[in-house]
mmCIF file of C-alpha atoms and ligand atoms in Angstrom:
data_model
loop_
_atom_site.group_PDB
_atom_site.id
_atom_site.type_symbol
_atom_site.label_atom_id
_atom_site.label_comp_id
_atom_site.label_asym_id
_atom_site.label_seq_id
_atom_site.Cartn_x
_atom_site.Cartn_y
_atom_site.Cartn_z
ATOM 1 C CA MET A 1 0.000 0.000 0.000
ATOM 2 C CA SER A 2 1.131 3.518 -0.691
ATOM 3 C CA GLU A 3 1.431 5.840 2.267
ATOM 4 C CA GLN A 4 -1.835 7.669 2.927
ATOM 5 C CA GLY A 5 -3.073 9.824 0.043
ATOM 6 C CA LYS A 6 -0.467 8.665 -2.424
ATOM 7 C CA PRO A 7 -1.635 7.026 -5.654
ATOM 8 C CA THR A 8 -0.170 3.710 -6.617
ATOM 9 C CA VAL A 9 2.388 3.893 -9.416
ATOM 10 C CA THR A 10 3.384 1.462 -12.172
ATOM 11 C CA VAL A 11 6.768 1.490 -13.895
ATOM 12 C CA LEU A 12 6.981 -0.375 -17.225
ATOM 13 C CA GLY A 13 10.595 -1.027 -18.162
ATOM 14 C CA LEU A 14 13.457 -1.582 -15.754
ATOM 15 C CA GLY A 15 16.486 -0.676 -17.820
ATOM 16 C CA ARG A 16 19.180 1.786 -16.781
ATOM 17 C CA MET A 17 16.609 4.580 -16.305
ATOM 18 C CA GLY A 18 13.549 2.567 -15.244
ATOM 19 C CA THR A 19 15.345 0.880 -12.349
ATOM 20 C CA PRO A 20 16.320 4.073 -10.473
ATOM 21 C CA ILE A 21 12.889 5.542 -11.272
ATOM 22 C CA ALA A 22 11.101 2.600 -9.651
ATOM 23 C CA ALA A 23 13.553 2.734 -6.728
ATOM 24 C CA ALA A 24 12.801 6.448 -6.257
ATOM 25 C CA PHE A 25 9.048 5.775 -5.992
ATOM 26 C CA LEU A 26 9.670 3.012 -3.463
ATOM 27 C CA SER A 27 11.925 5.295 -1.393
ATOM 28 C CA ALA A 28 9.267 8.005 -1.495
ATOM 29 C CA GLY A 29 6.708 5.612 -0.011
ATOM 30 C CA TYR A 30 4.669 4.787 -3.132
ATOM 31 C CA SER A 31 3.196 1.375 -3.709
ATOM 32 C CA THR A 32 5.054 0.572 -6.930
ATOM 33 C CA THR A 33 4.160 -2.114 -9.430
ATOM 34 C CA VAL A 34 6.901 -3.033 -11.888
ATOM 35 C CA TRP A 35 7.082 -4.947 -15.146
ATOM 36 C CA ASN A 36 10.021 -5.719 -17.395
ATOM 37 C CA ARG A 37 10.282 -7.850 -20.545
ATOM 38 C CA THR A 38 13.223 -9.673 -18.962
ATOM 39 C CA PRO A 39 11.571 -10.436 -15.614
ATOM 40 C CA GLU A 40 14.755 -11.026 -13.552
ATOM 41 C CA LYS A 41 15.573 -7.315 -13.769
ATOM 42 C CA ALA A 42 12.716 -6.757 -11.300
ATOM 43 C CA ASP A 43 14.186 -9.048 -8.627
ATOM 44 C CA ALA A 44 16.172 -6.432 -6.677
ATOM 45 C CA LEU A 45 13.236 -3.991 -6.716
ATOM 46 C CA VAL A 46 10.837 -6.707 -5.554
ATOM 47 C CA ALA A 47 13.240 -7.412 -2.683
ATOM 48 C CA GLN A 48 12.907 -3.702 -1.801
ATOM 49 C CA GLY A 49 9.100 -3.924 -1.759
ATOM 50 C CA ALA A 50 7.981 -3.461 -5.396
ATOM 51 C CA ILE A 51 5.054 -5.537 -6.661
ATOM 52 C CA ARG A 52 5.923 -7.700 -9.670
ATOM 53 C CA ALA A 53 3.400 -7.771 -12.508
ATOM 54 C CA VAL A 54 3.625 -10.770 -14.802
ATOM 55 C CA THR A 55 1.922 -9.084 -17.751
ATOM 56 C CA VAL A 56 1.772 -5.508 -18.977
ATOM 57 C CA ALA A 57 -2.026 -5.574 -18.642
ATOM 58 C CA GLU A 58 -1.694 -6.541 -14.977
ATOM 59 C CA ALA A 59 0.850 -3.737 -14.447
ATOM 60 C CA VAL A 60 -1.330 -1.113 -16.151
ATOM 61 C CA ALA A 61 -4.424 -2.226 -14.252
ATOM 62 C CA ALA A 62 -2.563 -1.838 -10.932
ATOM 63 C CA SER A 63 -2.168 1.977 -10.968
ATOM 64 C CA PRO A 64 -3.801 5.128 -12.301
ATOM 65 C CA LEU A 65 -0.329 6.466 -13.128
ATOM 66 C CA VAL A 66 1.801 4.412 -15.523
ATOM 67 C CA ILE A 67 5.389 5.556 -16.083
ATOM 68 C CA VAL A 68 7.023 4.105 -19.221
ATOM 69 C CA PRO A 69 10.834 4.437 -19.445
ATOM 70 C CA LEU A 70 11.256 1.901 -22.276
ATOM 71 C CA LEU A 71 13.897 2.025 -24.995
ATOM 72 C CA ASP A 72 11.942 3.743 -27.785
ATOM 73 C CA TYR A 73 8.456 4.319 -29.170
ATOM 74 C CA ASN A 74 8.389 0.939 -30.942
ATOM 75 C CA ALA A 75 9.081 -0.792 -27.649
ATOM 76 C CA VAL A 76 6.311 1.244 -25.988
ATOM 77 C CA ARG A 77 3.763 0.254 -28.629
ATOM 78 C CA GLN A 78 4.895 -3.379 -28.590
ATOM 79 C CA ALA A 79 4.601 -3.529 -24.822
ATOM 80 C CA LEU A 80 1.217 -1.785 -24.611
ATOM 81 C CA GLU A 81 -0.584 -3.344 -27.603
ATOM 82 C CA PRO A 82 -1.544 -6.500 -25.660
ATOM 83 C CA ALA A 83 -2.752 -4.363 -22.716
ATOM 84 C CA THR A 84 -5.187 -1.965 -24.369
ATOM 85 C CA THR A 85 -8.190 -3.186 -22.353
ATOM 86 C CA ALA A 86 -6.469 -1.946 -19.183
ATOM 87 C CA LEU A 87 -5.786 1.550 -20.551
ATOM 88 C CA PRO A 88 -9.099 3.424 -20.074
ATOM 89 C CA GLY A 89 -8.781 5.981 -17.269
ATOM 90 C CA ARG A 90 -5.013 5.575 -16.967
ATOM 91 C CA VAL A 91 -2.429 8.327 -17.319
ATOM 92 C CA LEU A 92 0.475 7.169 -19.477
ATOM 93 C CA VAL A 93 3.771 8.999 -19.022
ATOM 94 C CA ASN A 94 6.023 7.935 -21.872
ATOM 95 C CA LEU A 95 9.681 8.736 -21.186
ATOM 96 C CA ALA A 96 11.260 7.091 -24.248
ATOM 97 C CA ASN A 97 13.369 9.274 -26.523
ATOM 98 C CA GLY A 98 11.800 9.969 -29.917
ATOM 99 C CA ALA A 99 10.709 12.509 -32.503
ATOM 100 C CA PRO A 100 7.846 14.995 -31.964
ATOM 101 C CA GLU A 101 5.580 13.274 -34.490
ATOM 102 C CA GLN A 102 6.045 9.947 -32.706
ATOM 103 C CA ALA A 103 4.862 11.612 -29.498
ATOM 104 C CA ARG A 104 1.775 13.033 -31.234
ATOM 105 C CA GLU A 105 1.000 9.671 -32.801
ATOM 106 C CA LEU A 106 1.324 7.838 -29.485
ATOM 107 C CA ALA A 107 -0.828 10.460 -27.740
ATOM 108 C CA ALA A 108 -3.567 9.922 -30.337
ATOM 109 C CA TRP A 109 -3.242 6.149 -29.962
ATOM 110 C CA ALA A 110 -3.514 6.419 -26.162
ATOM 111 C CA ALA A 111 -6.556 8.725 -26.451
ATOM 112 C CA GLY A 112 -8.144 6.181 -28.788
ATOM 113 C CA HIS A 113 -7.814 3.654 -25.973
ATOM 114 C CA GLY A 114 -9.203 5.962 -23.292
ATOM 115 C CA ALA A 115 -5.883 6.914 -21.657
ATOM 116 C CA ASP A 116 -4.582 10.382 -20.910
ATOM 117 C CA TYR A 117 -1.060 10.985 -22.241
ATOM 118 C CA LEU A 118 1.971 12.920 -21.094
ATOM 119 C CA ASP A 119 5.122 12.793 -23.138
ATOM 120 C CA GLY A 120 8.340 13.097 -21.180
ATOM 121 C CA ALA A 121 12.039 13.450 -21.812
ATOM 122 C CA MET A 122 14.650 12.670 -19.196
ATOM 123 C CA MET A 123 17.452 15.194 -18.943
ATOM 124 C CA ALA A 124 19.263 12.953 -16.508
ATOM 125 C CA LEU A 125 21.628 10.041 -16.228
ATOM 126 C CA PRO A 126 20.702 6.907 -14.301
ATOM 127 C CA GLN A 127 22.672 8.177 -11.299
ATOM 128 C CA THR A 128 21.021 11.631 -11.370
ATOM 129 C CA VAL A 129 17.410 10.380 -11.281
ATOM 130 C CA ALA A 130 15.788 11.793 -8.115
ATOM 131 C CA THR A 131 18.691 14.192 -7.511
ATOM 132 C CA PRO A 132 18.867 17.970 -8.049
ATOM 133 C CA GLU A 133 21.060 17.464 -11.160
ATOM 134 C CA GLY A 134 18.364 15.702 -13.185
ATOM 135 C CA PHE A 135 15.303 17.345 -14.737
ATOM 136 C CA PHE A 136 12.518 15.979 -16.906
ATOM 137 C CA LEU A 137 10.578 17.751 -19.678
ATOM 138 C CA TYR A 138 6.853 17.178 -20.294
ATOM 139 C CA SER A 139 4.177 18.036 -22.827
ATOM 140 C CA GLY A 140 0.712 16.743 -23.581
ATOM 141 C CA SER A 141 -2.203 16.540 -21.156
ATOM 142 C CA ARG A 142 -2.085 19.558 -18.821
ATOM 143 C CA LYS A 143 -4.632 17.849 -16.561
ATOM 144 C CA ALA A 144 -2.351 14.825 -16.177
ATOM 145 C CA PHE A 145 0.652 17.037 -15.456
ATOM 146 C CA VAL A 146 -1.196 19.052 -12.802
ATOM 147 C CA THR A 147 -2.815 15.992 -11.222
ATOM 148 C CA TYR A 148 0.444 14.050 -10.928
ATOM 149 C CA ARG A 149 2.983 16.837 -10.507
ATOM 150 C CA THR A 150 3.936 15.598 -7.037
ATOM 151 C CA GLU A 151 4.612 12.097 -8.372
ATOM 152 C CA LEU A 152 6.558 13.411 -11.391
ATOM 153 C CA GLU A 153 8.740 15.411 -9.014
ATOM 154 C CA VAL A 154 9.735 12.163 -7.285
ATOM 155 C CA MET A 155 11.745 11.336 -10.428
ATOM 156 C CA ALA A 156 13.158 14.806 -11.132
ATOM 157 C CA ALA A 157 12.287 18.498 -11.279
ATOM 158 C CA SER A 158 9.599 18.927 -13.977
ATOM 159 C CA HIS A 159 9.237 21.425 -16.817
ATOM 160 C CA TYR A 160 5.935 21.473 -18.709
ATOM 161 C CA PHE A 161 5.893 23.025 -22.204
ATOM 162 C CA GLY A 162 2.257 22.792 -23.316
ATOM 163 C CA VAL A 163 -0.471 20.562 -24.686
ATOM 164 C CA ASP A 164 1.238 19.656 -27.987
ATOM 165 C CA PRO A 165 2.700 16.234 -27.069
ATOM 166 C CA GLY A 166 5.681 16.853 -29.407
ATOM 167 C CA LEU A 167 7.066 19.792 -27.428
ATOM 168 C CA ALA A 168 8.992 17.769 -24.842
ATOM 169 C CA GLU A 169 10.750 15.734 -27.548
ATOM 170 C CA ILE A 170 11.813 18.739 -29.625
ATOM 171 C CA HIS A 171 13.207 20.448 -26.529
ATOM 172 C CA ASP A 172 14.921 17.206 -25.542
ATOM 173 C CA LEU A 173 16.547 16.932 -28.964
ATOM 174 C CA ALA A 174 17.564 20.601 -28.848
ATOM 175 C CA LEU A 175 19.286 20.058 -25.511
ATOM 176 C CA LEU A 176 20.912 16.854 -26.742
ATOM 177 C CA GLY A 177 22.203 18.787 -29.751
ATOM 178 C CA THR A 178 23.686 21.455 -27.482
ATOM 179 C CA GLY A 179 25.342 18.784 -25.371
ATOM 180 C CA TYR A 180 26.637 16.751 -28.312
ATOM 181 C CA ALA A 181 28.374 19.804 -29.777
ATOM 182 C CA ALA A 182 30.065 20.593 -26.462
ATOM 183 C CA LEU A 183 31.040 16.998 -25.741
ATOM 184 C CA THR A 184 32.343 16.376 -29.261
ATOM 185 C CA GLY A 185 34.357 19.570 -28.930
ATOM 186 C CA PHE A 186 35.786 18.227 -25.687
ATOM 187 C CA LEU A 187 36.679 14.842 -27.223
ATOM 188 C CA HIS A 188 38.352 16.524 -30.196
ATOM 189 C CA ALA A 189 40.355 18.796 -27.904
ATOM 190 C CA ALA A 190 41.266 15.835 -25.691
ATOM 191 C CA ALA A 191 42.624 14.033 -28.781
ATOM 192 C CA VAL A 192 44.727 17.071 -29.718
ATOM 193 C CA LEU A 193 46.124 17.367 -26.207
ATOM 194 C CA ASP A 194 46.659 13.624 -25.854
ATOM 195 C CA ALA A 195 48.852 13.834 -28.956
ATOM 196 C CA VAL A 196 51.066 16.375 -27.170
ATOM 197 C CA GLY A 197 51.201 14.584 -23.823
ATOM 198 C CA THR A 198 48.283 15.994 -21.774
ATOM 199 C CA THR A 199 45.937 13.142 -20.885
ATOM 200 C CA PRO A 200 42.141 13.430 -21.194
ATOM 201 C CA ALA A 201 41.910 13.084 -17.403
ATOM 202 C CA GLU A 202 44.272 16.027 -16.914
ATOM 203 C CA PHE A 203 42.326 18.096 -19.415
ATOM 204 C CA ALA A 204 38.827 17.360 -18.071
ATOM 205 C CA PRO A 205 38.805 19.748 -15.059
ATOM 206 C CA LEU A 206 40.140 22.595 -17.198
ATOM 207 C CA ALA A 207 37.491 21.937 -19.838
ATOM 208 C CA ALA A 208 34.739 21.812 -17.194
ATOM 209 C CA ARG A 209 35.855 25.180 -15.852
ATOM 210 C CA TRP A 210 35.829 26.657 -19.360
ATOM 211 C CA LEU A 211 32.384 25.210 -20.199
ATOM 212 C CA ASN A 212 30.945 26.706 -17.007
ATOM 213 C CA GLY A 213 32.311 30.085 -18.090
ATOM 214 C CA ILE A 214 30.963 29.684 -21.615
ATOM 215 C CA ALA A 215 27.483 28.923 -20.270
ATOM 216 C CA GLN A 216 27.423 32.485 -18.886
ATOM 217 C CA PHE A 217 27.705 33.686 -22.482
ATOM 218 C CA LEU A 218 24.360 32.130 -23.522
ATOM 219 C CA PRO A 219 22.042 35.028 -22.519
ATOM 220 C CA GLU A 220 24.073 37.421 -24.703
ATOM 221 C CA LEU A 221 23.979 35.023 -27.656
ATOM 222 C CA ALA A 222 20.251 34.548 -27.129
ATOM 223 C CA ARG A 223 19.630 38.307 -27.002
ATOM 224 C CA GLU A 224 21.508 38.849 -30.276
ATOM 225 C CA ALA A 225 19.994 35.866 -32.084
ATOM 226 C CA GLY A 226 16.496 36.754 -30.808
ATOM 227 C CA SER A 227 16.707 40.360 -31.989
ATOM 228 C CA GLY A 228 18.760 39.880 -35.165
ATOM 229 C CA ARG A 229 21.066 42.707 -33.976
ATOM 230 C CA TYR A 230 24.717 41.656 -34.059
ATOM 231 C CA GLU A 231 26.651 44.938 -34.058
ATOM 232 C CA GLY A 232 29.096 45.792 -31.310
ATOM 233 C CA GLY A 233 29.705 42.268 -30.015
ATOM 234 C CA VAL A 234 33.115 41.658 -28.428
ATOM 235 C CA SER A 235 33.615 38.340 -30.226
ATOM 236 C CA THR A 236 33.239 38.938 -33.953
ATOM 237 C CA VAL A 237 32.922 36.579 -36.925
ATOM 238 C CA ASP A 238 36.392 37.557 -38.222
ATOM 239 C CA LEU A 239 38.026 37.115 -34.814
ATOM 240 C CA ASN A 240 36.574 33.619 -34.512
ATOM 241 C CA ARG A 241 37.516 32.722 -38.115
ATOM 242 C CA VAL A 242 41.129 33.138 -37.053
ATOM 243 C CA GLY A 243 40.566 31.011 -33.936
ATOM 244 C CA VAL A 244 38.836 28.210 -35.859
ATOM 245 C CA ASP A 245 41.517 28.318 -38.605
ATOM 246 C CA ASN A 246 44.177 27.875 -35.929
ATOM 247 C CA LEU A 247 42.225 25.037 -34.372
ATOM 248 C CA ILE A 248 42.038 23.249 -37.710
ATOM 249 C CA HIS A 249 45.746 23.919 -38.219
ATOM 250 C CA ILE A 250 46.778 22.303 -34.897
ATOM 251 C CA SER A 251 44.436 19.387 -35.593
ATOM 252 C CA ARG A 252 46.148 18.712 -38.942
ATOM 253 C CA ALA A 253 49.585 19.254 -37.434
ATOM 254 C CA ASN A 254 48.877 16.528 -34.867
ATOM 255 C CA GLY A 255 47.150 14.099 -37.204
ATOM 256 C CA ILE A 256 43.727 14.783 -35.671
ATOM 257 C CA ASP A 257 40.505 14.683 -37.694
ATOM 258 C CA THR A 258 39.254 18.188 -38.543
ATOM 259 C CA GLY A 259 35.646 17.145 -39.202
ATOM 260 C CA VAL A 260 34.329 18.626 -35.962
ATOM 261 C CA HIS A 261 35.242 22.211 -36.867
ATOM 262 C CA GLU A 262 35.046 22.308 -40.674
ATOM 263 C CA PRO A 263 31.269 23.040 -40.640
ATOM 264 C CA LEU A 264 31.776 25.964 -38.263
ATOM 265 C CA LYS A 265 34.605 27.295 -40.419
ATOM 266 C CA ALA A 266 32.319 27.120 -43.470
ATOM 267 C CA LEU A 267 29.614 29.102 -41.658
ATOM 268 C CA LEU A 268 32.046 31.781 -40.481
ATOM 269 C CA ASP A 269 33.611 32.034 -43.944
ATOM 270 C CA ARG A 270 30.184 32.479 -45.559
ATOM 271 C CA ARG A 271 29.202 35.107 -43.032
ATOM 272 C CA SER A 272 32.437 37.000 -43.626
ATOM 273 C CA ALA A 273 32.121 36.730 -47.432
ATOM 274 C CA ASP A 274 28.597 38.189 -47.110
ATOM 275 C CA GLY A 275 30.106 41.300 -45.483
ATOM 276 C CA HIS A 276 29.285 40.417 -41.862
ATOM 277 C CA GLY A 277 32.823 39.849 -40.555
ATOM 278 C CA LYS A 278 32.443 42.599 -37.947
ATOM 279 C CA ASP A 279 29.180 41.167 -36.642
ATOM 280 C CA SER A 280 29.067 39.126 -33.491
ATOM 281 C CA PHE A 281 29.874 35.385 -33.646
ATOM 282 C CA SER A 282 26.218 34.709 -32.839
ATOM 283 C CA SER A 283 25.264 36.001 -36.294
ATOM 284 C CA VAL A 284 25.904 32.524 -37.753
ATOM 285 C CA PHE A 285 22.352 32.027 -36.453
ATOM 286 C CA GLU A 286 21.214 33.845 -39.603
ATOM 287 C CA LEU A 287 22.693 31.053 -41.746
ATOM 288 C CA LEU A 288 21.187 28.314 -39.590
ATOM 289 C CA ARG A 289 17.612 29.649 -39.636
ATOM 290 C CA PRO A 290 15.365 28.627 -42.549
ATOM 291 C CA GLN A 291 16.379 30.914 -45.412
ATOM 292 C CA ASP A 292 12.721 31.858 -46.008
ATOM 293 C CA ALA A 293 12.286 32.930 -42.349
ATOM 294 C CA PRO A 294 10.906 36.465 -41.993
ATOM 295 C CA GLN A 295 13.437 39.304 -41.764
ATOM 296 C CA ARG A 296 13.666 40.884 -38.305
HETATM 297 N N1 NAP B 301 20.752 5.720 -20.141
HETATM 298 C C1 NAP B 301 20.785 7.039 -20.108
HETATM 299 O O1 NAP B 301 21.771 7.658 -19.684
HETATM 300 C C2 NAP B 301 19.583 7.829 -20.559
HETATM 301 C C3 NAP B 301 19.496 9.175 -20.177
HETATM 302 C C4 NAP B 301 18.372 9.913 -20.557
HETATM 303 C C5 NAP B 301 17.382 9.327 -21.337
HETATM 304 N N2 NAP B 301 17.524 8.026 -21.729
HETATM 305 C C6 NAP B 301 16.432 7.454 -22.539
HETATM 306 O O2 NAP B 301 15.691 6.595 -21.691
HETATM 307 C C7 NAP B 301 15.133 5.535 -22.440
HETATM 308 C C8 NAP B 301 15.526 4.224 -21.756
HETATM 309 O O3 NAP B 301 16.940 4.155 -21.781
HETATM 310 P P1 NAP B 301 17.744 3.137 -20.864
HETATM 311 O O4 NAP B 301 19.134 3.647 -20.807
HETATM 312 O O5 NAP B 301 17.008 2.854 -19.599
HETATM 313 O O6 NAP B 301 17.710 1.837 -21.816
HETATM 314 P P2 NAP B 301 18.079 0.351 -21.454
HETATM 315 O O7 NAP B 301 18.889 0.266 -20.216
HETATM 316 O O8 NAP B 301 18.609 -0.269 -22.693
HETATM 317 O O9 NAP B 301 16.649 -0.277 -21.138
HETATM 318 C C9 NAP B 301 15.708 -0.437 -22.149
HETATM 319 C C10 NAP B 301 14.427 -0.956 -21.577
HETATM 320 O O10 NAP B 301 13.495 -1.130 -22.651
HETATM 321 C C11 NAP B 301 13.081 -2.505 -22.664
HETATM 322 N N3 NAP B 301 12.751 -2.883 -24.037
HETATM 323 C C12 NAP B 301 13.492 -2.672 -25.159
HETATM 324 N N4 NAP B 301 12.833 -3.122 -26.243
HETATM 325 C C13 NAP B 301 11.657 -3.629 -25.788
HETATM 326 C C14 NAP B 301 10.539 -4.219 -26.417
HETATM 327 N N5 NAP B 301 10.487 -4.393 -27.745
HETATM 328 N N6 NAP B 301 9.486 -4.609 -25.635
HETATM 329 C C15 NAP B 301 9.524 -4.430 -24.302
HETATM 330 N N7 NAP B 301 10.550 -3.888 -23.643
HETATM 331 C C16 NAP B 301 11.610 -3.479 -24.377
HETATM 332 C C17 NAP B 301 14.217 -3.269 -22.059
HETATM 333 O O11 NAP B 301 13.766 -4.514 -21.617
HETATM 334 P P3 NAP B 301 14.806 -5.734 -21.362
HETATM 335 O O12 NAP B 301 15.393 -5.487 -20.005
HETATM 336 O O13 NAP B 301 13.954 -6.940 -21.438
HETATM 337 O O14 NAP B 301 15.839 -5.659 -22.475
HETATM 338 C C18 NAP B 301 14.577 -2.321 -20.904
HETATM 339 O O15 NAP B 301 13.639 -2.408 -19.859
HETATM 340 C C19 NAP B 301 15.682 5.668 -23.867
HETATM 341 O O16 NAP B 301 14.717 6.278 -24.681
HETATM 342 C C20 NAP B 301 16.896 6.587 -23.685
HETATM 343 O O17 NAP B 301 17.173 7.353 -24.846
HETATM 344 C C21 NAP B 301 18.573 7.256 -21.323
#
């Protein structure tokens, strides 16, 4: 039984993310039903007090709130298809990574089976579930988000974007894109430094310090990109062309692949050739936007 006033919760999928999610609900005093395709993965949670469901239908029937941290949207559909009779009246919170249209499609499918749908994206690692470092994004049913906000906050701090179920996924992918660029930049730099005798482990703290500093630069970039006004910036296109050229030079000199920075060099070169060399670095935004976007 959950502690007084707490709804029961079901977690479908006990992979790297599902396991700490189920553990967080147990720690927070929720009666937690779990299901996993490979049943043994539930054993440790059952030993901690989770209720094992043998079928997905049994798991869905057990709780009004069904959290689904499965691998992808195909896995979600495959798992839920045999359990559609249990779906009416349930709130499905799908946490699998996917594309916005997959979220909209799944929301429509869930509605067709009488379930309310929240799409979620986990900006967390397994070890940061239920810690201040992790946060989850949501979109879809506002009613479901408001009703179960307390339960969602057991997993991570929650950000709700609106009723379009695709909004969480597009924000998730945008944040992944931001992270991939930074992390690929780090790995490239680590390869350069490794070639000259500084190990990746030695470089990591320095890079972390630099990335923290760079994050402070985001509001200025956002202000410029949002307004389309790029004059007077301290870090111009031409200044950064030199920096990126030098970066490509030291990569070549040390036998390191230059593929990470060539696209940026091409953008800066185009911007400069178009007569915008004195504009702020952020003005590459103008080349990244759809070319038929309205002038600002
Ligand atoms: N790992 C991370 O750091 C991280 C961080 C943020 C977001 N995510 C996202 O979270 C989601 C889950 O990732 P994860 O790392 O937890 O993955 P994972 O450890 O590989 O676990 C995948 C889960 O999906 C199940 N599954 C896969 N295909 C299935 C199918 N056809 N039918 C039923 N169950 C199926 C697996 O069951 P079995 O145990 O039977 O294989 C397992 O429970 C992904 O969308 C991922 O992108 C992951």
